[in-house]
PDB file of C-alpha atoms in Angstrom:
ATOM      1  CA  MET A   1      95.386  88.153  67.076  1.00  0.00           C
ATOM      2  CA  LYS A   2      94.515  91.552  68.413  1.00  0.00           C
ATOM      3  CA  LYS A   3      94.457  94.497  66.224  1.00  0.00           C
ATOM      4  CA  GLU A   4      97.136  96.328  67.735  1.00  0.00           C
ATOM      5  CA  GLU A   5     100.006  93.573  67.201  1.00  0.00           C
ATOM      6  CA  CYS A   6      99.060  93.733  62.915  1.00  0.00           C
ATOM      7  CA  PHE A   7      98.976  95.981  60.666  1.00  0.00           C
ATOM      8  CA  TYR A   8      96.518  96.978  57.661  1.00  0.00           C
ATOM      9  CA  LEU A   9      96.502  95.070  54.525  1.00  0.00           C
ATOM     10  CA  GLY A  10      93.593  96.173  52.447  1.00  0.00           C
ATOM     11  CA  LYS A  11      89.988  96.342  51.770  1.00  0.00           C
ATOM     12  CA  ILE A  12      87.364  93.865  50.155  1.00  0.00           C
ATOM     13  CA  VAL A  13      86.720  96.200  47.476  1.00  0.00           C
ATOM     14  CA  SER A  14      84.050  94.061  45.406  1.00  0.00           C
ATOM     15  CA  LYS A  15      83.126  90.491  44.258  1.00  0.00           C
ATOM     16  CA  PHE A  16      84.646  88.985  41.602  1.00  0.00           C
ATOM     17  CA  SER A  17      82.995  86.129  40.277  1.00  0.00           C
ATOM     18  CA  PHE A  18      79.641  84.044  40.773  1.00  0.00           C
ATOM     19  CA  LYS A  19      82.345  81.630  42.978  1.00  0.00           C
ATOM     20  CA  GLY A  20      83.107  83.635  46.064  1.00  0.00           C
ATOM     21  CA  GLU A  21      85.681  85.427  45.021  1.00  0.00           C
ATOM     22  CA  VAL A  22      86.586  88.769  45.514  1.00  0.00           C
ATOM     23  CA  LEU A  23      88.884  91.721  45.041  1.00  0.00           C
ATOM     24  CA  ILE A  24      91.120  93.293  47.456  1.00  0.00           C
ATOM     25  CA  LYS A  25      92.629  96.877  47.838  1.00  0.00           C
ATOM     26  CA  LEU A  26      96.225  96.676  48.922  1.00  0.00           C
ATOM     27  CA  ASP A  27      97.290  99.384  51.088  1.00  0.00           C
ATOM     28  CA  THR A  28     100.847  98.346  49.637  1.00  0.00           C
ATOM     29  CA  ASP A  29     103.665  99.686  47.286  1.00  0.00           C
ATOM     30  CA  ASP A  30     104.080  96.028  46.665  1.00  0.00           C
ATOM     31  CA  PRO A  31     100.934  94.390  45.759  1.00  0.00           C
ATOM     32  CA  GLN A  32     103.359  91.370  44.204  1.00  0.00           C
ATOM     33  CA  SER A  33     104.732  90.709  47.217  1.00  0.00           C
ATOM     34  CA  TYR A  34     101.339  89.477  48.656  1.00  0.00           C
ATOM     35  CA  VAL A  35      99.870  87.072  46.292  1.00  0.00           C
ATOM     36  CA  GLY A  36     101.532  83.741  48.271  1.00  0.00           C
ATOM     37  CA  MET A  37      99.857  84.988  51.768  1.00  0.00           C
ATOM     38  CA  GLU A  38      98.293  81.771  52.881  1.00  0.00           C
ATOM     39  CA  SER A  39      95.412  83.706  54.837  1.00  0.00           C
ATOM     40  CA  VAL A  40      94.771  87.081  56.484  1.00  0.00           C
ATOM     41  CA  PHE A  41      92.595  88.008  59.352  1.00  0.00           C
ATOM     42  CA  VAL A  42      88.986  89.813  58.362  1.00  0.00           C
ATOM     43  CA  GLU A  43      87.492  92.546  60.955  1.00  0.00           C
ATOM     44  CA  TYR A  44      83.975  91.785  61.653  1.00  0.00           C
ATOM     45  CA  ASN A  45      82.147  92.890  64.740  1.00  0.00           C
ATOM     46  CA  LYS A  46      85.298  94.511  66.082  1.00  0.00           C
ATOM     47  CA  ASN A  47      87.017  90.896  66.102  1.00  0.00           C
ATOM     48  CA  LEU A  48      89.508  89.905  63.814  1.00  0.00           C
ATOM     49  CA  VAL A  49      88.548  86.700  62.204  1.00  0.00           C
ATOM     50  CA  PRO A  50      91.505  84.484  60.219  1.00  0.00           C
ATOM     51  CA  PHE A  51      90.035  83.602  56.664  1.00  0.00           C
ATOM     52  CA  PHE A  52      92.527  80.916  54.828  1.00  0.00           C
ATOM     53  CA  ILE A  53      93.291  81.775  51.033  1.00  0.00           C
ATOM     54  CA  GLU A  54      92.782  79.215  48.348  1.00  0.00           C
ATOM     55  CA  LYS A  55      93.973  80.774  45.764  1.00  0.00           C
ATOM     56  CA  SER A  56      95.241  84.618  44.653  1.00  0.00           C
ATOM     57  CA  SER A  57      95.936  86.745  41.501  1.00  0.00           C
ATOM     58  CA  LEU A  58      97.035  90.263  41.025  1.00  0.00           C
ATOM     59  CA  HIS A  59      94.251  91.985  39.235  1.00  0.00           C
ATOM     60  CA  LYS A  60      94.621  94.640  36.603  1.00  0.00           C
ATOM     61  CA  SER A  61      98.221  94.914  38.683  1.00  0.00           C
ATOM     62  CA  ASP A  62      96.694  96.666  41.906  1.00  0.00           C
ATOM     63  CA  LEU A  63      94.451  94.817  43.239  1.00  0.00           C
ATOM     64  CA  LEU A  64      94.105  91.093  44.647  1.00  0.00           C
ATOM     65  CA  ARG A  65      92.063  88.519  43.118  1.00  0.00           C
ATOM     66  CA  VAL A  66      90.788  86.319  46.269  1.00  0.00           C
ATOM     67  CA  LYS A  67      89.690  82.920  46.246  1.00  0.00           C
ATOM     68  CA  PHE A  68      88.890  82.434  50.454  1.00  0.00           C
ATOM     69  CA  GLU A  69      88.658  78.586  51.566  1.00  0.00           C
ATOM     70  CA  ASP A  70      84.550  78.291  52.652  1.00  0.00           C
ATOM     71  CA  VAL A  71      83.708  81.655  50.212  1.00  0.00           C
ATOM     72  CA  ASP A  72      81.815  79.741  47.336  1.00  0.00           C
ATOM     73  CA  THR A  73      78.864  82.078  46.551  1.00  0.00           C
ATOM     74  CA  GLU A  74      78.333  85.002  45.442  1.00  0.00           C
ATOM     75  CA  GLU A  75      76.007  85.566  48.842  1.00  0.00           C
ATOM     76  CA  ASP A  76      79.098  84.563  50.536  1.00  0.00           C
ATOM     77  CA  ALA A  77      81.230  87.005  49.128  1.00  0.00           C
ATOM     78  CA  GLU A  78      78.553  89.652  49.633  1.00  0.00           C
ATOM     79  CA  ASP A  79      79.022  89.550  53.230  1.00  0.00           C
ATOM     80  CA  MET A  80      82.506  90.312  52.948  1.00  0.00           C
ATOM     81  CA  MET A  81      82.061  93.349  51.046  1.00  0.00           C
ATOM     82  CA  LYS A  82      84.075  96.491  52.503  1.00  0.00           C
ATOM     83  CA  THR A  83      85.455  94.574  55.258  1.00  0.00           C
ATOM     84  CA  ASP A  84      88.976  95.281  56.364  1.00  0.00           C
ATOM     85  CA  LEU A  85      91.954  92.945  56.168  1.00  0.00           C
ATOM     86  CA  TYR A  86      94.992  92.394  58.809  1.00  0.00           C
ATOM     87  CA  LEU A  87      98.073  90.286  58.637  1.00  0.00           C
ATOM     88  CA  PRO A  88     100.363  90.343  62.087  1.00  0.00           C
ATOM     89  CA  LEU A  89     102.956  92.552  62.557  1.00  0.00           C
ATOM     90  CA  SER A  90     105.766  90.048  62.245  1.00  0.00           C
ATOM     91  CA  LEU A  91     105.066  89.878  58.522  1.00  0.00           C
ATOM     92  CA  LEU A  92     106.036  93.098  57.700  1.00  0.00           C
ATOM     93  CA  PRO A  93     109.294  92.906  55.673  1.00  0.00           C
ATOM     94  CA  VAL A  94     112.291  94.922  57.917  1.00  0.00           C
ATOM     95  CA  LEU A  95     112.538  98.283  57.135  1.00  0.00           C
ATOM     96  CA  GLU A  96     116.353  99.524  57.205  1.00  0.00           C
ATOM     97  CA  GLY A  97     118.229 102.883  57.073  1.00  0.00           C
ATOM     98  CA  ASP A  98     115.597 105.897  57.150  1.00  0.00           C
ATOM     99  CA  GLN A  99     112.579 104.170  55.420  1.00  0.00           C
ATOM    100  CA  PHE A 100     109.779 103.128  58.180  1.00  0.00           C
ATOM    101  CA  TYR A 101     106.611 102.154  59.019  1.00  0.00           C
ATOM    102  CA  TYR A 102     104.415 104.903  60.475  1.00  0.00           C
ATOM    103  CA  HIS A 103     103.137 102.635  63.698  1.00  0.00           C
ATOM    104  CA  GLU A 104     107.517 101.609  64.366  1.00  0.00           C
ATOM    105  CA  VAL A 105     108.369 105.560  65.079  1.00  0.00           C
ATOM    106  CA  ILE A 106     105.308 106.198  67.672  1.00  0.00           C
ATOM    107  CA  GLY A 107     107.351 106.935  71.018  1.00  0.00           C
ATOM    108  CA  PHE A 108     110.566 108.065  69.173  1.00  0.00           C
ATOM    109  CA  THR A 109     111.952 111.859  69.384  1.00  0.00           C
ATOM    110  CA  ILE A 110     112.343 114.409  66.980  1.00  0.00           C
ATOM    111  CA  MET A 111     115.335 116.291  67.567  1.00  0.00           C
ATOM    112  CA  ASP A 112     115.644 118.914  65.267  1.00  0.00           C
ATOM    113  CA  ARG A 113     119.400 120.499  63.929  1.00  0.00           C
ATOM    114  CA  ASP A 114     118.944 123.927  64.498  1.00  0.00           C
ATOM    115  CA  PHE A 115     116.155 123.746  67.486  1.00  0.00           C
ATOM    116  CA  GLY A 116     117.149 120.578  69.805  1.00  0.00           C
ATOM    117  CA  ALA A 117     114.643 117.743  71.010  1.00  0.00           C
ATOM    118  CA  VAL A 118     111.546 118.867  69.825  1.00  0.00           C
ATOM    119  CA  GLY A 119     109.517 116.250  71.734  1.00  0.00           C
ATOM    120  CA  THR A 120     108.380 112.649  70.940  1.00  0.00           C
ATOM    121  CA  ILE A 121     106.120 111.541  67.691  1.00  0.00           C
ATOM    122  CA  THR A 122     102.424 110.567  69.189  1.00  0.00           C
ATOM    123  CA  GLY A 123     101.322 109.791  66.222  1.00  0.00           C
ATOM    124  CA  ILE A 124     101.208 109.895  61.622  1.00  0.00           C
ATOM    125  CA  ASN A 125      98.457 112.023  60.370  1.00  0.00           C
ATOM    126  CA  ASP A 126      98.151 110.357  56.911  1.00  0.00           C
ATOM    127  CA  SER A 127      94.584 112.050  56.171  1.00  0.00           C
ATOM    128  CA  THR A 128      95.977 115.402  54.674  1.00  0.00           C
ATOM    129  CA  ALA A 129      97.263 115.261  50.868  1.00  0.00           C
ATOM    130  CA  GLN A 130     100.808 115.193  52.814  1.00  0.00           C
ATOM    131  CA  ALA A 131     101.796 112.776  55.603  1.00  0.00           C
ATOM    132  CA  LEU A 132     102.493 114.952  59.190  1.00  0.00           C
ATOM    133  CA  PHE A 133     104.500 114.004  62.418  1.00  0.00           C
ATOM    134  CA  GLU A 134     102.217 114.497  65.504  1.00  0.00           C
ATOM    135  CA  ILE A 135     104.482 115.793  68.181  1.00  0.00           C
ATOM    136  CA  ASP A 136     103.958 116.397  71.609  1.00  0.00           C
ATOM    137  CA  ARG A 137     105.966 118.511  73.392  1.00  0.00           C
ATOM    138  CA  ASP A 138     105.048 118.942  76.955  1.00  0.00           C
ATOM    139  CA  GLY A 139     101.562 119.347  75.962  1.00  0.00           C
ATOM    140  CA  THR A 140     101.484 121.843  72.914  1.00  0.00           C
ATOM    141  CA  GLU A 141     100.640 119.341  69.531  1.00  0.00           C
ATOM    142  CA  ILE A 142     103.802 119.954  67.029  1.00  0.00           C
ATOM    143  CA  LEU A 143     103.128 118.800  63.310  1.00  0.00           C
ATOM    144  CA  ILE A 144     106.012 118.458  61.553  1.00  0.00           C
ATOM    145  CA  PRO A 145     106.199 117.591  57.519  1.00  0.00           C
ATOM    146  CA  MET A 146     107.138 114.043  56.872  1.00  0.00           C
ATOM    147  CA  ASN A 147     109.281 115.012  53.777  1.00  0.00           C
ATOM    148  CA  ASP A 148     111.866 113.179  52.875  1.00  0.00           C
ATOM    149  CA  GLU A 149     114.090 116.906  51.884  1.00  0.00           C
ATOM    150  CA  PHE A 150     113.779 117.395  56.046  1.00  0.00           C
ATOM    151  CA  ILE A 151     114.530 113.627  57.447  1.00  0.00           C
ATOM    152  CA  GLU A 152     118.013 113.509  58.008  1.00  0.00           C
ATOM    153  CA  LYS A 153     118.506 109.997  59.980  1.00  0.00           C
ATOM    154  CA  VAL A 154     116.079 107.668  61.483  1.00  0.00           C
ATOM    155  CA  ASP A 155     117.966 106.039  64.538  1.00  0.00           C
ATOM    156  CA  ARG A 156     116.469 103.054  65.716  1.00  0.00           C
ATOM    157  CA  ALA A 157     118.509 102.269  68.646  1.00  0.00           C
ATOM    158  CA  THR A 158     118.078 105.477  70.133  1.00  0.00           C
ATOM    159  CA  LYS A 159     114.812 105.928  69.146  1.00  0.00           C
ATOM    160  CA  THR A 160     115.049 109.298  67.523  1.00  0.00           C
ATOM    161  CA  ILE A 161     114.655 110.774  63.843  1.00  0.00           C
ATOM    162  CA  ARG A 162     116.481 113.803  63.548  1.00  0.00           C
ATOM    163  CA  VAL A 163     115.363 116.466  61.245  1.00  0.00           C
ATOM    164  CA  HIS A 164     115.857 119.182  59.344  1.00  0.00           C
ATOM    165  CA  THR A 165     113.021 121.939  58.632  1.00  0.00           C
ATOM    166  CA  PRO A 166     112.734 125.365  57.736  1.00  0.00           C
ATOM    167  CA  GLU A 167     113.586 128.198  60.004  1.00  0.00           C
ATOM    168  CA  GLY A 168     110.712 129.056  62.162  1.00  0.00           C
ATOM    169  CA  LEU A 169     108.782 126.362  61.322  1.00  0.00           C
ATOM    170  CA  ILE A 170     108.339 124.256  64.988  1.00  0.00           C
ATOM    171  CA  ALA A 171     108.783 128.373  66.650  1.00  0.00           C
ATOM    172  CA  LEU A 172     105.155 128.661  64.747  1.00  0.00           C
ATOM    173  CA  TYR A 173     103.780 126.413  67.653  1.00  0.00           C
ATOM    174  CA  ILE A 174     105.708 127.257  70.683  1.00  0.00           C
ATOM    175  CA  GLU A 175     105.981 131.398  70.539  1.00  0.00           C
ATOM    176  CA  ASP A 176     102.535 131.457  72.117  1.00  0.00           C
ATOM    177  CA  THR A 177     103.000 128.949  75.092  1.00  0.00           C
TER     178      THR A 177
END
């Protein structure tokens, strides 16, 4: 399994017991939906290694307490600390309407109600207070906040996202060119 074929699930953040259990901080709004998993991919030395789950339960509502097969001691669990976990993209629930996964919209065209075709989404920057569409317009990068009030329609069939941005936002990026 390649990393490109997977989505980031979370990170092992601490040991839980002397029997090899660990706590996982999930990157999801719905931790409950991952309680019944049978396996995950753990990233070791840039390789994804499958680990099978003996049992799992929610811990303090947002952490997943997991006992992996063949991880039976505190030392075994220590070796897994701070590793990232992944699942195949095929296991993501299908989103409908104007909801989308970040990876899903890469390559989509942004169409602004007033401006017209803005460019192609090349990435999502979620390291800021508000996530941003990173858009390429003929070599110029344009950043548009992923604000629900700006997004009018996500059209998967035509691979476009229709937005209505504040007047002048897009012009800030292209007036100098």
